[in-house]
Short mmCIF file of C-alpha atoms in Angstrom, two decimals:
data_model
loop_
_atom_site.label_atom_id
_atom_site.label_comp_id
_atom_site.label_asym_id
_atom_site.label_seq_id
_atom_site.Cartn_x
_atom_site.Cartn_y
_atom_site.Cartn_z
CA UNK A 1 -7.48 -13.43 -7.62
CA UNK A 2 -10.57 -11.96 -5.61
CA UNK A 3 -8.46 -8.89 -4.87
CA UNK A 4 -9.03 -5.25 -6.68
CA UNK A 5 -5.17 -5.59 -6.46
CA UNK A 6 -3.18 -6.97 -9.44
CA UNK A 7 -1.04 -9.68 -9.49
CA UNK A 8 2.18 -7.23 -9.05
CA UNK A 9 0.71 -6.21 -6.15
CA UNK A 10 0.59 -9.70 -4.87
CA UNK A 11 3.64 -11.23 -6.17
CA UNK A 12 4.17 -13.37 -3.00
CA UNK A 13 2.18 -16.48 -2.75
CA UNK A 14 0.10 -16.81 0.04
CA UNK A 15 -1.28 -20.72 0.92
CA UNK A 16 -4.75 -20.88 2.45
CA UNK A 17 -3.92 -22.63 5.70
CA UNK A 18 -7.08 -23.71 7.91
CA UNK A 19 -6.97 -21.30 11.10
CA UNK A 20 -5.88 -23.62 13.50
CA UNK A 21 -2.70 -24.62 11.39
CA UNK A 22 0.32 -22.36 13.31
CA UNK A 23 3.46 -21.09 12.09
CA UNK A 24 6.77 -20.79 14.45
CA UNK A 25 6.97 -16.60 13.79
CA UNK A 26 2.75 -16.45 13.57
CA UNK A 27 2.47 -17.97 17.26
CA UNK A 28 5.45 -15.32 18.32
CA UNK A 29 3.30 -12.41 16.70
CA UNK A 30 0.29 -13.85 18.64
CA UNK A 31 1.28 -13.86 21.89
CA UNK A 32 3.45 -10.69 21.78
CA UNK A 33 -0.20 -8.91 20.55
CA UNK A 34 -1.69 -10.90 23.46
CA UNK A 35 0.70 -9.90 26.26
CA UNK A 36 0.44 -5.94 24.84
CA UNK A 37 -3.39 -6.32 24.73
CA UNK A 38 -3.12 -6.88 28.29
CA UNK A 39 -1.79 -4.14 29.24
CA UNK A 40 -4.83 -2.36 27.49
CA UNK A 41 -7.58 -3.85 29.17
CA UNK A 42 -5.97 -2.84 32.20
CA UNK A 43 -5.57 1.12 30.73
CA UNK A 44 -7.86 2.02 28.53
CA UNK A 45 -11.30 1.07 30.23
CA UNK A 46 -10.19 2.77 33.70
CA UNK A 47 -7.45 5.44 32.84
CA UNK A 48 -10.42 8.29 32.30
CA UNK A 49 -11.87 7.35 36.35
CA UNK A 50 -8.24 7.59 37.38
CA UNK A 51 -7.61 10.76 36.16
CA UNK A 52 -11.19 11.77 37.97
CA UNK A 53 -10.96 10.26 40.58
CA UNK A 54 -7.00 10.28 41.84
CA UNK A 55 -6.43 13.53 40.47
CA UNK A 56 -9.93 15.07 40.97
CA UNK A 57 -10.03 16.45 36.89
CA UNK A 58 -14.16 17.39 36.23
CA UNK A 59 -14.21 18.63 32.94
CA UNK A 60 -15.40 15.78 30.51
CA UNK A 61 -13.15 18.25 27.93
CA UNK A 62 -10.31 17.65 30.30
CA UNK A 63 -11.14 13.42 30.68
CA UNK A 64 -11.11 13.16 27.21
CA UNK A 65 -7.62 14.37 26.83
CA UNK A 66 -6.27 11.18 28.16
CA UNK A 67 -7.75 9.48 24.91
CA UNK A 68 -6.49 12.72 22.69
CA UNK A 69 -3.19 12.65 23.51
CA UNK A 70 -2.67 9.16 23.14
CA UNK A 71 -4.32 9.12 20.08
CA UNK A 72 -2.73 12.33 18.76
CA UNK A 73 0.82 10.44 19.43
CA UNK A 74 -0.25 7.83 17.17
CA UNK A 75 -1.45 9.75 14.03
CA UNK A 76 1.76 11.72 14.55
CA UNK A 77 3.74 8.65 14.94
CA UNK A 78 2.57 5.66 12.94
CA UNK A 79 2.97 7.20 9.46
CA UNK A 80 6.19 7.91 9.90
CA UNK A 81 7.06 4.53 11.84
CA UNK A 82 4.88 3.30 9.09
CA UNK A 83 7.42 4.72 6.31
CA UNK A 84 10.59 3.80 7.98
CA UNK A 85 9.84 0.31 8.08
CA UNK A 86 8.69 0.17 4.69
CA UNK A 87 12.29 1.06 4.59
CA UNK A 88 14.21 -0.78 7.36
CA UNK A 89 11.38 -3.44 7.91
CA UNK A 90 9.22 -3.76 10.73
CA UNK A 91 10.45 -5.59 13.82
CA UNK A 92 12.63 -2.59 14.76
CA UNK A 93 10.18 -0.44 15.44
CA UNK A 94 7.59 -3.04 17.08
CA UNK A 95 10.77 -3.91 19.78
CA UNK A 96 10.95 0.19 20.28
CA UNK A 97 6.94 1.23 20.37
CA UNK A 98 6.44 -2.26 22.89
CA UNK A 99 9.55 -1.08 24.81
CA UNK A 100 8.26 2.31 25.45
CA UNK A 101 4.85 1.47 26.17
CA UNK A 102 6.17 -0.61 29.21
CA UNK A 103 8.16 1.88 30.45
CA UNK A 104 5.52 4.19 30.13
CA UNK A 105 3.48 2.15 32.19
CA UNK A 106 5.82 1.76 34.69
CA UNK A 107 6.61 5.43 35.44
CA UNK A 108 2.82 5.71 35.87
CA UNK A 109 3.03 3.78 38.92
CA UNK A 110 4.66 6.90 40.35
CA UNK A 111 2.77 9.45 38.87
CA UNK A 112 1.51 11.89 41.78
CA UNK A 113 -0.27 14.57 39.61
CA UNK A 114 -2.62 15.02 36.29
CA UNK A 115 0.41 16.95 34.31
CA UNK A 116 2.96 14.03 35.30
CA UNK A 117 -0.02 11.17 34.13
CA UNK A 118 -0.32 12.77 30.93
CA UNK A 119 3.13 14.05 29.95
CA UNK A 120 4.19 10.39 30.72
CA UNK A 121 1.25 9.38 28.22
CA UNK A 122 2.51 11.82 25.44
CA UNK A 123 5.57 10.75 25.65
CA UNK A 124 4.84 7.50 25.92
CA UNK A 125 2.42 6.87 23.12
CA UNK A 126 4.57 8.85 20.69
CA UNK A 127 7.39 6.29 20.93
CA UNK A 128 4.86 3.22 21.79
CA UNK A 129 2.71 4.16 18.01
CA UNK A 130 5.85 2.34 16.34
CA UNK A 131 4.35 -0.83 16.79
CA UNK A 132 0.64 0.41 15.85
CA UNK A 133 0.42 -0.58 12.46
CA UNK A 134 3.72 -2.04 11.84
CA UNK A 135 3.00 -4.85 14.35
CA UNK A 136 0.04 -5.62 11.75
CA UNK A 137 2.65 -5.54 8.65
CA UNK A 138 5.09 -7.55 10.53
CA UNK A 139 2.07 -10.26 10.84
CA UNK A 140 0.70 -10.33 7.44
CA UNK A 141 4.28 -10.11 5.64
CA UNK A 142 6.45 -12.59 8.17
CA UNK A 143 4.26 -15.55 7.85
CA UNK A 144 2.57 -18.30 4.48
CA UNK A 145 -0.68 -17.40 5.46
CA UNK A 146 -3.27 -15.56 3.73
CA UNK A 147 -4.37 -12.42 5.21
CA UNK A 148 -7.89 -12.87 6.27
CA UNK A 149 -6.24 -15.75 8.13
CA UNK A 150 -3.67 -13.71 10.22
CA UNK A 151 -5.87 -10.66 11.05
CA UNK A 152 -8.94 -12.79 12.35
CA UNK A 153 -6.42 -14.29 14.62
CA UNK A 154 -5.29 -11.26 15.29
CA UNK A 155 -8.40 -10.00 16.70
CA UNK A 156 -8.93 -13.26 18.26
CA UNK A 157 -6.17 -13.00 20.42
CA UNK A 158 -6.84 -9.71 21.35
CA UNK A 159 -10.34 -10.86 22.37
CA UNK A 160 -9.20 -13.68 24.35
CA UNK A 161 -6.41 -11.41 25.87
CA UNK A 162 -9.81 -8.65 27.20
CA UNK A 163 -11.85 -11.85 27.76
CA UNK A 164 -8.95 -12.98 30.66
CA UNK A 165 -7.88 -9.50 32.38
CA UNK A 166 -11.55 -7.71 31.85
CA UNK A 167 -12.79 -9.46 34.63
CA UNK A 168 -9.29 -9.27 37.17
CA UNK A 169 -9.12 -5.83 36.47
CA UNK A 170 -12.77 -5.34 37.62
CA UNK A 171 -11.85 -7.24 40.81
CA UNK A 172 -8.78 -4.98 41.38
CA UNK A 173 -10.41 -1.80 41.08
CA UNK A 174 -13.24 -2.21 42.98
CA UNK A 175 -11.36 -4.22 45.85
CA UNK A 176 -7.98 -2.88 46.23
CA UNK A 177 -7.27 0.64 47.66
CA UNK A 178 -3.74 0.81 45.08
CA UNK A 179 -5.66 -0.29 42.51
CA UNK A 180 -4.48 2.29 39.68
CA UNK A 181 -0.67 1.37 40.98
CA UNK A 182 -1.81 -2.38 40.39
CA UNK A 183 -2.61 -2.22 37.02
CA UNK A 184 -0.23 -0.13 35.74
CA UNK A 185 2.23 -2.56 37.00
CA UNK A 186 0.35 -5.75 35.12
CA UNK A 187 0.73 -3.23 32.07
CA UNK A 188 4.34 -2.76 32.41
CA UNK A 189 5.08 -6.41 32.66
CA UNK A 190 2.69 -7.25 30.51
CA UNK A 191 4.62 -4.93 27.46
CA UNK A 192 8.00 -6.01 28.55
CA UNK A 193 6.99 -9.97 28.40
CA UNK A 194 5.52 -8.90 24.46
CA UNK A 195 8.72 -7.01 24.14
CA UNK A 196 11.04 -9.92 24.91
CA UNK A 197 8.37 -12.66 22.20
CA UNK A 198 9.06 -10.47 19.44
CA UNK A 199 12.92 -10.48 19.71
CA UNK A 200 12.63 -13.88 18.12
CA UNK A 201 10.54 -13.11 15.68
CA UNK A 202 12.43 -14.13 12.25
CA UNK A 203 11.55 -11.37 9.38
CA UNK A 204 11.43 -13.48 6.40
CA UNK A 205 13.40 -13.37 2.95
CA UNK A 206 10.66 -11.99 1.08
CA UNK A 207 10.83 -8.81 3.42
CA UNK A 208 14.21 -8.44 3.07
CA UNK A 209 13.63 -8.12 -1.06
CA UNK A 210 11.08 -5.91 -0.25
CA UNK A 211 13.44 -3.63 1.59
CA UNK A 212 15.76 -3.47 -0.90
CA UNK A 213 13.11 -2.72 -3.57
CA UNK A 214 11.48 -0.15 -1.65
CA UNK A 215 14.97 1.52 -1.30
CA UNK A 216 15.70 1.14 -5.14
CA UNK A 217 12.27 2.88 -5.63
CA UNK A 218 13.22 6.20 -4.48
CA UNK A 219 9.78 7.17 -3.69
CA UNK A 220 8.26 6.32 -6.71
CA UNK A 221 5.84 3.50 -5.90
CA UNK A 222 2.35 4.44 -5.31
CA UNK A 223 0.59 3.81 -2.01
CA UNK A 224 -2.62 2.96 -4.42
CA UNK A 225 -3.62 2.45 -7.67
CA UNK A 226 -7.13 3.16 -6.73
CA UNK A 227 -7.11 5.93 -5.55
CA UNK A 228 -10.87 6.83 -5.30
CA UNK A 229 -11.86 3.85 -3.03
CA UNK A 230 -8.75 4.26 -0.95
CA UNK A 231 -9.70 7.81 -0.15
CA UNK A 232 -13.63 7.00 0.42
CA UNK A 233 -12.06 3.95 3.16
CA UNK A 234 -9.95 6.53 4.66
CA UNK A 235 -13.00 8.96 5.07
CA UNK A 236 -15.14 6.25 6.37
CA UNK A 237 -12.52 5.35 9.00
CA UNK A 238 -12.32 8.75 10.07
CA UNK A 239 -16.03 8.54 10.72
CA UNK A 240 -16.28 5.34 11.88
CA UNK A 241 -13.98 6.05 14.64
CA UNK A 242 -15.43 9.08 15.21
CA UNK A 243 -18.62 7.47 16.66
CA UNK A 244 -17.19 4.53 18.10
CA UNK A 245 -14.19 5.58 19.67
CA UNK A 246 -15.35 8.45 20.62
CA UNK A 247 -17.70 7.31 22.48
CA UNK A 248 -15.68 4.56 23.81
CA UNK A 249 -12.95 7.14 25.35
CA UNK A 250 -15.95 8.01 27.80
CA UNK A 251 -17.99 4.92 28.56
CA UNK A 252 -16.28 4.00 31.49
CA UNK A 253 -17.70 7.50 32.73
CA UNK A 254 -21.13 6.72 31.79
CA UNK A 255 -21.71 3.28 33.06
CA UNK A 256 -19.13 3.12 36.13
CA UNK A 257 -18.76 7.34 37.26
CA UNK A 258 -22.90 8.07 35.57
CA UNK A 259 -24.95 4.87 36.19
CA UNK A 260 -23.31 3.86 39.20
CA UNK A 261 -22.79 0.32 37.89
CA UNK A 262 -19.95 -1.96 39.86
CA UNK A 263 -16.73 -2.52 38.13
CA UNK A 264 -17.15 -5.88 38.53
CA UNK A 265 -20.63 -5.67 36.56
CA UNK A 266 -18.82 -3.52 33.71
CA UNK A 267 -15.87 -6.57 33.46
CA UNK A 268 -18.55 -8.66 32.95
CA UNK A 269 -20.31 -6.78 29.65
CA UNK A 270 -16.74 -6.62 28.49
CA UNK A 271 -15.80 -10.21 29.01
CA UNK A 272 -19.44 -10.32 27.02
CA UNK A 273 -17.90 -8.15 24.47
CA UNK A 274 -15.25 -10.25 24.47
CA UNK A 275 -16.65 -13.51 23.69
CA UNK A 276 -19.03 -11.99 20.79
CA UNK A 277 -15.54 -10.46 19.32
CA UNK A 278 -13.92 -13.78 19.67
CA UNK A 279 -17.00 -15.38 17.51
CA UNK A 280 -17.61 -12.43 14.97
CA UNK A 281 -13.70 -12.67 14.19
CA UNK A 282 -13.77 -16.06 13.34
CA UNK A 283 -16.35 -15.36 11.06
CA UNK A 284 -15.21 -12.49 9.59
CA UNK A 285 -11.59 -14.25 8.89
CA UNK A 286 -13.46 -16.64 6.56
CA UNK A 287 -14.69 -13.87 4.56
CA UNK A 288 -12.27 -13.56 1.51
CA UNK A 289 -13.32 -11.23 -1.29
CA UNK A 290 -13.38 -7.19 -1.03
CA UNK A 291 -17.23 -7.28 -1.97
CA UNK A 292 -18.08 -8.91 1.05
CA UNK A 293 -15.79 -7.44 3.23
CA UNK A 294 -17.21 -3.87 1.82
CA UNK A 295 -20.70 -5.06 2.51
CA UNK A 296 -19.98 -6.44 6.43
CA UNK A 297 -18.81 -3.07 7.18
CA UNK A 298 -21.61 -0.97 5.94
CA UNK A 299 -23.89 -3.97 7.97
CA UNK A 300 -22.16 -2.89 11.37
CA UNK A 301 -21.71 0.73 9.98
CA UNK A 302 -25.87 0.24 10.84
CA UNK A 303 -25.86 -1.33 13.74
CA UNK A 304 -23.63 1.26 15.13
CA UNK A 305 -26.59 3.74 14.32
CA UNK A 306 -28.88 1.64 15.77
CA UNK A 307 -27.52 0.74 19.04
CA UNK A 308 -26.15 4.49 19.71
CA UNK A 309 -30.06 5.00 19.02
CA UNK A 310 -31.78 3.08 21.21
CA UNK A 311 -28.91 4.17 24.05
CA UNK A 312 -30.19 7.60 22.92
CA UNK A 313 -33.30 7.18 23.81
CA UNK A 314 -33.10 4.89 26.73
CA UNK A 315 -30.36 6.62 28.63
CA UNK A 316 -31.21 5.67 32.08
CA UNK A 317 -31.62 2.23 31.36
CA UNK A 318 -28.18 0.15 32.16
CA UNK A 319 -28.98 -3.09 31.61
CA UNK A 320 -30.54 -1.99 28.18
CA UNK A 321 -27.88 -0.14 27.49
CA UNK A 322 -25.19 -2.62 28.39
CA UNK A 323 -26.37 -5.73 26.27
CA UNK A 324 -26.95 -3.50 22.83
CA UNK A 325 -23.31 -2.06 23.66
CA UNK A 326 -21.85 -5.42 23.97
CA UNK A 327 -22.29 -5.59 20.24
CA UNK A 328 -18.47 -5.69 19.47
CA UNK A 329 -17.53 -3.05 16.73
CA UNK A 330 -13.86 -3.57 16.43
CA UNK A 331 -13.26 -6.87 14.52
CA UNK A 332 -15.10 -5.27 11.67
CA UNK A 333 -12.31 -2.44 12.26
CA UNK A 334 -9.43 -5.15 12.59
CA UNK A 335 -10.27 -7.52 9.85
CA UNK A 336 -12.72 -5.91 7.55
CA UNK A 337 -11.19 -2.77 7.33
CA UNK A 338 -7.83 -4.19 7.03
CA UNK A 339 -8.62 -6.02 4.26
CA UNK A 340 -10.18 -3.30 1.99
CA UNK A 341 -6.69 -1.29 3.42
CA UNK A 342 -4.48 -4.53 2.19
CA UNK A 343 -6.47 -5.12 -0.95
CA UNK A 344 -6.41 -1.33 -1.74
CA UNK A 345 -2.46 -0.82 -1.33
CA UNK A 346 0.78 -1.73 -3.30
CA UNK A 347 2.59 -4.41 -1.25
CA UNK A 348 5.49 -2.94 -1.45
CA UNK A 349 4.04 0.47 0.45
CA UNK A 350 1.41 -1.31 2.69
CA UNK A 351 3.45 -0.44 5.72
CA UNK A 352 2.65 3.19 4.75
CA UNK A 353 -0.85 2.65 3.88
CA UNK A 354 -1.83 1.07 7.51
CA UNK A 355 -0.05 4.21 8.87
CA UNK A 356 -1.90 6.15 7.18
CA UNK A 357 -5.04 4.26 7.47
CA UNK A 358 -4.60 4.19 11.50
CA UNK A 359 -3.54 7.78 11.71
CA UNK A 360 -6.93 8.79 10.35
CA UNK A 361 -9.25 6.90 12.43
CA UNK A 362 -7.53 7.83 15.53
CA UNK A 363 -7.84 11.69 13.64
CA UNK A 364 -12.12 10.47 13.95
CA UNK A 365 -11.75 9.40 17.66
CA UNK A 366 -9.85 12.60 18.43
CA UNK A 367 -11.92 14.79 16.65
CA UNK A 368 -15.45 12.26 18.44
CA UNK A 369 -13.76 12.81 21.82
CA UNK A 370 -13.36 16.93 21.57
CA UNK A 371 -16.79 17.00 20.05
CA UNK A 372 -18.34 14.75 22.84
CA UNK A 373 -16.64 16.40 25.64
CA UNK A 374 -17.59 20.18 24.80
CA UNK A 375 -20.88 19.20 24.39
CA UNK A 376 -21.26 17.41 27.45
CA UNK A 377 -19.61 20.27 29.56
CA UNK A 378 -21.94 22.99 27.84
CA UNK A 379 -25.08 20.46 28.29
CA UNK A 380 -23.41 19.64 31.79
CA UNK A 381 -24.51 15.84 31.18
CA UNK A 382 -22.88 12.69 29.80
CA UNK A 383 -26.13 11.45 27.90
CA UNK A 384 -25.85 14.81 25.11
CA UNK A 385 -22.58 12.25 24.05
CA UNK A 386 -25.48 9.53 23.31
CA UNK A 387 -26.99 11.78 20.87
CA UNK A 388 -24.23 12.84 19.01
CA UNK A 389 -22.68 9.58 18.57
CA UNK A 390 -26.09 8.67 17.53
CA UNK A 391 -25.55 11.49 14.58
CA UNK A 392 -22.22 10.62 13.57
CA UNK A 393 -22.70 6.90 13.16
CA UNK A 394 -25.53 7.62 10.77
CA UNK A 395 -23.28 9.66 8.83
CA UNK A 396 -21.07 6.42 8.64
CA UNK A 397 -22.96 4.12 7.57
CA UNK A 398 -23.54 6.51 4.56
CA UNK A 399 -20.26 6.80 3.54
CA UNK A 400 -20.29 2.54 3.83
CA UNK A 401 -22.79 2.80 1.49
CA UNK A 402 -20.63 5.16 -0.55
CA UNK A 403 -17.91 2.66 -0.39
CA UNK A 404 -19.32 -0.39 -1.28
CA UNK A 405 -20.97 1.23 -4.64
CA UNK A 406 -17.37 2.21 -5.54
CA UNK A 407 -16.21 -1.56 -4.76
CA UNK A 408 -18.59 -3.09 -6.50
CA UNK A 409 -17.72 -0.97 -9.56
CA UNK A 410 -14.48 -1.48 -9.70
CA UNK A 411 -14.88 -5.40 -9.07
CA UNK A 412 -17.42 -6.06 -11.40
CA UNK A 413 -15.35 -3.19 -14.31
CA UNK A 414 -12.28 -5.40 -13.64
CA UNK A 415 -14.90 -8.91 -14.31
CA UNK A 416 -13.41 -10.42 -10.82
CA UNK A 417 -15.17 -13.38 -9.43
CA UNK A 418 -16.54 -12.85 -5.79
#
């Protein structure tokens, strides 16, 4: 075993299935993650110009609290989703955090004012975080596959699902005058089609014994039994995040509300996005030992410092600025990271460790999006964010560094094959 985990930490055996070999509760997972990804691409990119432009908010402090609150919701949330499945197993609390995103979405078709938008979205997004990380836990535990397999297909699908409604949503909001009330309605439906998939998910036999061992434990299974490189991966996310979703929370501003570019333009970087995601997951899922995966993510860790650099100092230029940008950052979050997580963690707690693991990045991207937006009101520009993302990701790709030494050690003081 290539893992830093023992073999009691993997007691179930896991077959290495090519990708394109399918599983009856693997496809489910899939296209419930695709149908919720949906409603993403139709949120996330836009929601900050809503809230300017609909409801007339200026402060970038004030923008950004669309992507703290929701956010904030999920570090409150996922742990202790994450622990209560761990205890009760996972589906249940996928069917409730996919059942309240869509009907958050759809009372956001009647929203009429900034409190109502993003009371809804606290509410919303505290409920909706139960499927955050266990959705990944209900992937990795319900299916044969190993788990490199199942989380580059993971990100795959989410790719593909970006790759088809980047470039409709474009279309909608720059040619429809109820634009914000037609997406939010292709959200809605979007979560309750995912929501209806993973009712037939089947959770398998081994996750019932897990339950019932993870009752019997009474607490007193660790999370990790290395704890040193679990807490440097934990740092790193927070970091990580920090620069690139922070950042992310307020491109939209910058290229569509700052550089004037066309929606339609911006669907097409992100259907760009989309396609290099699709091909850097695929590659990433056939990545299988935790030295490798420790040494991809301090490689992006410095291309995120480069490409926030040369956006730092070419600020004005768009089409520049567009292409480095559409260097996709999150499979390296979505299958790298969640490897070193998986490796790191006790199977019989890993529902807990992704909670925790999630809850501190989206800690970085709140604490990136505060940062970014008080400096931008107090500089009274958007391009200050270039600079301090610039910052930040350097400081990342340090702690990379940081955690691949302590990988390494404990691989090679252990004698494991890579």
């Amino acid at each position: 075993m290539d893992s830093l985990t023992s073999s009691t930490n993997f007691k179930e055996e896991k077959k290495g299935y090519p990708i394109y070999h399918f599983e009856r509760n693997e496809i489910l997972i899939l296209l419930a993650i695709f149908f919720v990804s949906l409603s993403f691409a139709n949120f996330s990119p836009y929601a900050p110009v809503y809230l300017k432009e609909i409801f007339s908010v200026n402060s970038y402090s004030a923008l950004g609290a669309i992507s703290i609150i929701t956010n904030a919701m999920i570090v409150v949330g996922t742990p202790i989703w994450g622990r209560l499945a761990d205890i009760f197993l996972p589906k249940k609390f996928v069917i409730l955090g996919l059942g309240s995103m869509a009907l958050m979405y759809f009372s956001l078709i009647f929203s009429n004012s900034s409190t109502f938008f993003l009371v809804v979205i606290f509410i919303g997004f505290l409920f909706g975080s139960a499927q955050t990380g266990n959705i990944y836990a209900l992937a990795t535990k319900s299916t044969k596959k190993t788990k490199e397999v199942v989380l580059s297909k993971i990100s795959i699908v989410m790719s593909l699902s970006w790759l088809i409604m980047s470039p409709i949503a474009g279309k909608i909001f720059d040619t429809m005058d109820n634009s914000y009330q037609i997406q939010m309605s292709i959200a809605s439906i979007s979560c309750f089609v995912s929501l209806i998939i993973i009712f037939f998910v089947k959770e398998s036999k081994e996750l019932e014994q897990e339950k019932t061992e993870v009752n019997s434990l009474d607490g007193k299974e660790k999370i990790t039994d290395f704890v040193t490189p679990f807490a440097i991966l934990i740092a790193l996310s927070f970091v990580f995040q920090a620069a690139s979703g922070g950042f992310w929370s307020f491109n939209t501003l910058y290229f569509i509300d700052f550089l004037e570019i066309k929606a339609r333009v911006y669907s097409n970087f992100l259907v760009v996005v989309t396609i290099l995601g699709i091909f850097v997951s695929y590659l990433l899922g056939k990545v299988k030992t935790d030295l490798k995966n420790a040494s991809l993510i301090m490689i992006f860790s410095f291309f995120q410092a480069i490409i926030f650099g040369i956006m730092t100092f070419n600020p004005y230029n768009s089409v520049l600025n567009l292409i480095f940008y559409s260097v996709p950052m999150y499979p390296i979050y979505n299958i790298s990271f969640y490897w070193v997580v998986t490796s790191l963690s006790n199977v019989k707690r890993r529902a807990t460790a992704y909670g925790i693991f999630n809850s501190i990045g989206l800690l970085g991207i709140i604490a990136g999006v505060i940062l970014l937006g008080i400096v931008a009101d107090k500089t009274t520009t958007i391009i200050s964010m270039l600079k301090v993302s610039f910052y930040i990701s350097i400081v990342s790709f340090l702690f990379s560094i940081v955690l691949f030494v302590f990988i390494k050690k404990y691989v090679m003081a252990r004698k494991i094959q890579i």
